[in-house]
mmCIF file of C-alpha atoms in Angstrom:
data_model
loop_
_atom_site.group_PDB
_atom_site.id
_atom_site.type_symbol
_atom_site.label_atom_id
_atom_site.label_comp_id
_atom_site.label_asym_id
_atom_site.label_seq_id
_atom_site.Cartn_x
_atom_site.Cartn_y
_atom_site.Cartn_z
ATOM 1 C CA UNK A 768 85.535 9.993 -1.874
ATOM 2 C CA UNK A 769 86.693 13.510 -2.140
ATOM 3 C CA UNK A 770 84.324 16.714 -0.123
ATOM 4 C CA UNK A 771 82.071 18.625 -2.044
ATOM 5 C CA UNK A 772 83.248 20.977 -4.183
ATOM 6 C CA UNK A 773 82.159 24.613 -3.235
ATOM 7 C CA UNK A 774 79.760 26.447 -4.383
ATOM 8 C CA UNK A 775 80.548 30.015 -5.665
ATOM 9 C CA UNK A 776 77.847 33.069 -5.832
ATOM 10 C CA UNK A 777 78.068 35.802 -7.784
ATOM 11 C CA UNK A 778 74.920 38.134 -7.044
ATOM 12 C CA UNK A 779 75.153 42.303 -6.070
ATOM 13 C CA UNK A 780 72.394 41.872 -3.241
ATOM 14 C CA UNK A 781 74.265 40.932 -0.308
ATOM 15 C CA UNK A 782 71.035 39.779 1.614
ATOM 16 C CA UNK A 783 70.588 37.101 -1.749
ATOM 17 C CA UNK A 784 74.086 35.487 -0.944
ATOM 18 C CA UNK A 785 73.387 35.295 3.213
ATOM 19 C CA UNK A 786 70.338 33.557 2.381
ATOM 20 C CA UNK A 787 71.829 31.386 -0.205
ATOM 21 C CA UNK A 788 74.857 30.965 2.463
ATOM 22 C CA UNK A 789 72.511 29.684 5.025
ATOM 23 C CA UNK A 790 70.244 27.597 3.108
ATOM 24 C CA UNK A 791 72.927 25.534 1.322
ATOM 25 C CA UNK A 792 75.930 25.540 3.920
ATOM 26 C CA UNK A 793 74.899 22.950 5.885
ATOM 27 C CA UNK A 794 72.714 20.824 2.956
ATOM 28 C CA UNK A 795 74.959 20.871 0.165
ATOM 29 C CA UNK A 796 78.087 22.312 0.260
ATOM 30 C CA UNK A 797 80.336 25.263 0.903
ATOM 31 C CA UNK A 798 78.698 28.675 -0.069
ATOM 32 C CA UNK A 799 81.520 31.828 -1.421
ATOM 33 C CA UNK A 800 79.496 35.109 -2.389
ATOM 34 C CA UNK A 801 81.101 37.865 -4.294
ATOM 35 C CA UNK A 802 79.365 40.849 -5.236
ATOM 36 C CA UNK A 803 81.391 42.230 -8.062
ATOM 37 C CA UNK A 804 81.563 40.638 -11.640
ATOM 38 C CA UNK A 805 85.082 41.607 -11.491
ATOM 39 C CA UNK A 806 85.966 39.892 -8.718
ATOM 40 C CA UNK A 807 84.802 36.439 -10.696
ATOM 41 C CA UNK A 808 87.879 35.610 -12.402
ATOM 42 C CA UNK A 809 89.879 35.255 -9.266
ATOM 43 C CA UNK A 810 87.534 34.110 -7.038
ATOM 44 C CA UNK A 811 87.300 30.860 -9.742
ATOM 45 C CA UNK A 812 90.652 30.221 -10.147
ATOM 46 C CA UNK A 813 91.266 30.638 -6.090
ATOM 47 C CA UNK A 814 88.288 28.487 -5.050
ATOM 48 C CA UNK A 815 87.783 26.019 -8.251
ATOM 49 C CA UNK A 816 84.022 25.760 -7.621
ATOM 50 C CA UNK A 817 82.356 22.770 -8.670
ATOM 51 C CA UNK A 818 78.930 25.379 -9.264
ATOM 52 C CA UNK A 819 78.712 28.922 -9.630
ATOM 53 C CA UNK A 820 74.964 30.696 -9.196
ATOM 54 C CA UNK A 821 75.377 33.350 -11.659
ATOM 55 C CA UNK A 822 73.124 36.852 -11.496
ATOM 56 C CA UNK A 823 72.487 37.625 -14.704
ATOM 57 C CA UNK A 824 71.859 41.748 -13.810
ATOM 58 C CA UNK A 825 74.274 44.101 -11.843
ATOM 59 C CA UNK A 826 73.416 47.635 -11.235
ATOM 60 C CA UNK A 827 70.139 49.363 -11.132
ATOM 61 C CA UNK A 828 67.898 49.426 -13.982
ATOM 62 C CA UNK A 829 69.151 46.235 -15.173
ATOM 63 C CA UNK A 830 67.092 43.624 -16.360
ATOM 64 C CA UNK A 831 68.014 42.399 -19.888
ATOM 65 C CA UNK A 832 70.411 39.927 -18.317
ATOM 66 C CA UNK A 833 73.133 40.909 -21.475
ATOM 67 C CA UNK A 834 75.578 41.540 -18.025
ATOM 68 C CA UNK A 835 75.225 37.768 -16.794
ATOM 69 C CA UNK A 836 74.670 36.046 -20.246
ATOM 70 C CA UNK A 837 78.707 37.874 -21.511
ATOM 71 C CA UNK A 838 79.393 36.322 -17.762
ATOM 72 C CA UNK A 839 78.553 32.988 -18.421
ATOM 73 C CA UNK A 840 80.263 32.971 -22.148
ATOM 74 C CA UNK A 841 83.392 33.854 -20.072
ATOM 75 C CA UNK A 842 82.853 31.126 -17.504
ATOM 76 C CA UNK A 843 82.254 28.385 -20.019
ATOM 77 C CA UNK A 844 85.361 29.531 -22.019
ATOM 78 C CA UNK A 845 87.358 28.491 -19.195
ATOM 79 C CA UNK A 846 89.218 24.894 -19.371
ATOM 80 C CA UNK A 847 87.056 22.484 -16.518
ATOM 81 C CA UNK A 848 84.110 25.474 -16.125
ATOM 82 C CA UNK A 849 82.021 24.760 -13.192
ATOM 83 C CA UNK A 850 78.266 24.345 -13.530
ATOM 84 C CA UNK A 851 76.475 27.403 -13.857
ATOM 85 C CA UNK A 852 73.159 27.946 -12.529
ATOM 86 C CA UNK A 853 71.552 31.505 -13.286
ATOM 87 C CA UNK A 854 69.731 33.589 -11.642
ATOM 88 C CA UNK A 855 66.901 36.273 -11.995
ATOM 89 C CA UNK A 856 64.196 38.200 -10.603
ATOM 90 C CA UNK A 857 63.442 39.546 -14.288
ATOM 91 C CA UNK A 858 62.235 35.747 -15.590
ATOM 92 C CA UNK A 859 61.526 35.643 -19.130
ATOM 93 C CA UNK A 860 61.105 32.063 -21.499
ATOM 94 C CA UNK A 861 63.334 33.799 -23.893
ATOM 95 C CA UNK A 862 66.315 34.565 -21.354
ATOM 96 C CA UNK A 863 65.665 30.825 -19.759
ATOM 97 C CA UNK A 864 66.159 29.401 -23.523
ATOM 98 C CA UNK A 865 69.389 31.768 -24.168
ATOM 99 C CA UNK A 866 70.772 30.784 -20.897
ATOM 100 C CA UNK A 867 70.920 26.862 -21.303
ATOM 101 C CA UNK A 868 71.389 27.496 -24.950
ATOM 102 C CA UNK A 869 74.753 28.862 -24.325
ATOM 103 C CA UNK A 870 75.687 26.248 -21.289
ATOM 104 C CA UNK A 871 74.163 27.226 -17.975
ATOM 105 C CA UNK A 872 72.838 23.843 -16.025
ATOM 106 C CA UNK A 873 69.511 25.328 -15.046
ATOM 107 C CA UNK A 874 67.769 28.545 -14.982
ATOM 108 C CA UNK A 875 66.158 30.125 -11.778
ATOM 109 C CA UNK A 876 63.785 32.862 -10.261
ATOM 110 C CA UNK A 877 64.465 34.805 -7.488
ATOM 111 C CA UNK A 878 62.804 34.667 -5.131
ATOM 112 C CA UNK A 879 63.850 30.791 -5.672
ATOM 113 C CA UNK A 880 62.132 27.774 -3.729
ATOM 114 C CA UNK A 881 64.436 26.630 -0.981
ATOM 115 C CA UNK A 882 63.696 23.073 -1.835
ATOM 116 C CA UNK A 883 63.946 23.157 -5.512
ATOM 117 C CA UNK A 884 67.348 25.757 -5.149
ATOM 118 C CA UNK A 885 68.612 22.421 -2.675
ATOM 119 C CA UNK A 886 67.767 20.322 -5.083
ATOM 120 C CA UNK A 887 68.978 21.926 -8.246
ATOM 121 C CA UNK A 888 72.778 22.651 -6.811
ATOM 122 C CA UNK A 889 72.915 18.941 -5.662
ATOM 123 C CA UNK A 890 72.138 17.762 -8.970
ATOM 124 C CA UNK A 891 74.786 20.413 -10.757
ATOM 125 C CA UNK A 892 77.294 19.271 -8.680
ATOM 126 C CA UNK A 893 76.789 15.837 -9.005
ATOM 127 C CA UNK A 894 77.515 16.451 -12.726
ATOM 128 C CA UNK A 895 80.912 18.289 -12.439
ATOM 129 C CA UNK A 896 83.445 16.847 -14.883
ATOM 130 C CA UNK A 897 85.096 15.938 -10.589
ATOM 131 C CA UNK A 898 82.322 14.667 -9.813
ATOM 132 C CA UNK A 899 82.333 12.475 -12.841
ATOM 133 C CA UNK A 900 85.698 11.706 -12.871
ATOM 134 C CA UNK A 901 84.665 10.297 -9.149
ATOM 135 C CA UNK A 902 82.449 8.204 -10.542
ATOM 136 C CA UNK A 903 84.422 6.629 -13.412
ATOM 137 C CA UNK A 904 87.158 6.232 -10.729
ATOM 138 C CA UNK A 905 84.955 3.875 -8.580
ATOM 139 C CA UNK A 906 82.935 6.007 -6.332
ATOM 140 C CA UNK A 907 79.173 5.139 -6.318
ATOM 141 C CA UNK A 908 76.941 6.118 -9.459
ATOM 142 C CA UNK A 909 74.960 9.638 -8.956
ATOM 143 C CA UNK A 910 71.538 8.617 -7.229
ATOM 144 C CA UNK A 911 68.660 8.954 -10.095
ATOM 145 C CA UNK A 912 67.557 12.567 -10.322
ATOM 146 C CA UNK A 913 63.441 13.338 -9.388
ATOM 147 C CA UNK A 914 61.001 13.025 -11.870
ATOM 148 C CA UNK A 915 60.255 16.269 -10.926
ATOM 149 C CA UNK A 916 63.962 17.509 -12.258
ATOM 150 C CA UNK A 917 63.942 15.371 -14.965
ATOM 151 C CA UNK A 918 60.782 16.640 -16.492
ATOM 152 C CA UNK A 919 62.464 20.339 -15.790
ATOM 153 C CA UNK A 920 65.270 19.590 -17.461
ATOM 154 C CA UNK A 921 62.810 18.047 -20.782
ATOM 155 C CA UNK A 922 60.512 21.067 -21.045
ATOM 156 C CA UNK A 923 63.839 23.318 -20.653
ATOM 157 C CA UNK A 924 65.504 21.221 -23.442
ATOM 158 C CA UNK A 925 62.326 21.163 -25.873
ATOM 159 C CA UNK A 926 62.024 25.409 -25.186
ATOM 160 C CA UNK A 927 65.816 25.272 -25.837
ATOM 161 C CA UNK A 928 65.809 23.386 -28.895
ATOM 162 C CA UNK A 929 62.433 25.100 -30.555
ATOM 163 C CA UNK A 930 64.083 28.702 -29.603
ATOM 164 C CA UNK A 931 61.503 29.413 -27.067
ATOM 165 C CA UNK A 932 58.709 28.889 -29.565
ATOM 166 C CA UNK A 933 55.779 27.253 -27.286
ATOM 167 C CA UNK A 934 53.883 25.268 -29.570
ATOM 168 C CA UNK A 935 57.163 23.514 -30.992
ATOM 169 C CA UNK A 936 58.139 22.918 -27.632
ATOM 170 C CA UNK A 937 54.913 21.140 -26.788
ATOM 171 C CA UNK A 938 55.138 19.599 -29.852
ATOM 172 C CA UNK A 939 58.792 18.049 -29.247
ATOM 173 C CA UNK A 940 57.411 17.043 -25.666
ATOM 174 C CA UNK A 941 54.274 15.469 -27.172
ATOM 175 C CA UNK A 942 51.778 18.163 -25.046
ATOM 176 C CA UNK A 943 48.927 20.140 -26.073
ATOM 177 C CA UNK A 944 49.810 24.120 -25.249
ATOM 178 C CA UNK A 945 48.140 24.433 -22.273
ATOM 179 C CA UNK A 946 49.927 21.450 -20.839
ATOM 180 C CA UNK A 947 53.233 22.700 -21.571
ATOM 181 C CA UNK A 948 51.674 26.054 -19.556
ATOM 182 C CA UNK A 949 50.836 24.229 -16.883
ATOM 183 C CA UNK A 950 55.038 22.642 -16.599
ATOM 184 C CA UNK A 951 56.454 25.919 -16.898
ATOM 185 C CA UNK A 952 54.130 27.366 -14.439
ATOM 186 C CA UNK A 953 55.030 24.145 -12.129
ATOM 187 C CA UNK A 954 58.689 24.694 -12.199
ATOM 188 C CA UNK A 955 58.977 28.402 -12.242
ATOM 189 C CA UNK A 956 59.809 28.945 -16.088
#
């Protein structure tokens, strides 16, 4: 079986990609940090990540996440795009829904949970067309994911697919309101 692809992070907080650096060097994979949206195109074709963390604001007084959404367009315009996982201290449902709506694996908050970040680049990169190409090939089947990830992924999928309208959502996930509350609250959304 063939190493872990790396992991590439795009953020403008230099503190955000040592702490991503030494959370996930040693449990996941190899951690690259670049600082400058410019500097993505090259640092993708050098490396060939199998998951980029995306910010989705650079600069001050940015917060709209427009920067990091025309980022990801670019990234998933690309033949073999890695995963993308955003990320954003400016959280909103409606920027969540926009970002898987237009490719990105999974959505999270900074400050993230260490376990949950762990968790959430294992499971992108387990789903890397190398990764599944792996697979096909012979190597062992991904393990199952959590429930805990799956049900992420569902409520993400049902606010994706009603266009971040919460009672369709709960509708599509057969909840009442206040239960779908109580999920995005759980996972951070």
């Amino acid at each position: 079986m063939s190493p872990t692809p790396p992991i590439l992070l795009l953020d403008d907080d230099p503190d955000v990609g040592l702490a991503a650096q030494l959370l996930l060097q040693r449990r996941v994979a190899p951690v690259h940090c670049i600082q400058r949206p410019a500097e993505l195109p090259a640092a993708l074709d050098r490396l060939r990540p199998g998951l980029l963390l995306l910010d989705l604001n650079f600069g001050p007084g940015r917060s709209d996440g427009a920067q990091g959404l025309r980022l990801l367009a670019e990234v998933q315009a690309r033949p073999q795009p890695p995963a993308v996982v955003v990320m954003t201290a400016y959280a909103e449902i409606d920027l969540a829904v926009q970002a898987v709506k237009r490719g990105a694996f999974d959505f999270l908050t900074k400050p993230w949970d260490n376990p949950r970040l762990v968790a959430t680049c294992r499971d992108a990169l387990q789903l890397t067309p190398r990764a599944a190409a792996e697979t096909v090939a012979g190597a062992p089947a991904e393990p199952p994911r959590s429930l805990a990830v799956q049900e992420r992924a569902a409520v993400l999928a049902a606010m994706a697919e009603a266009q971040g309208n919460l009672s369709a959502a709960a509708r599509l996930l057969g909840l009442s309101r206040a239960a779908l509350y109580r999920r995005l609250d759980k996972h951070g959304l």
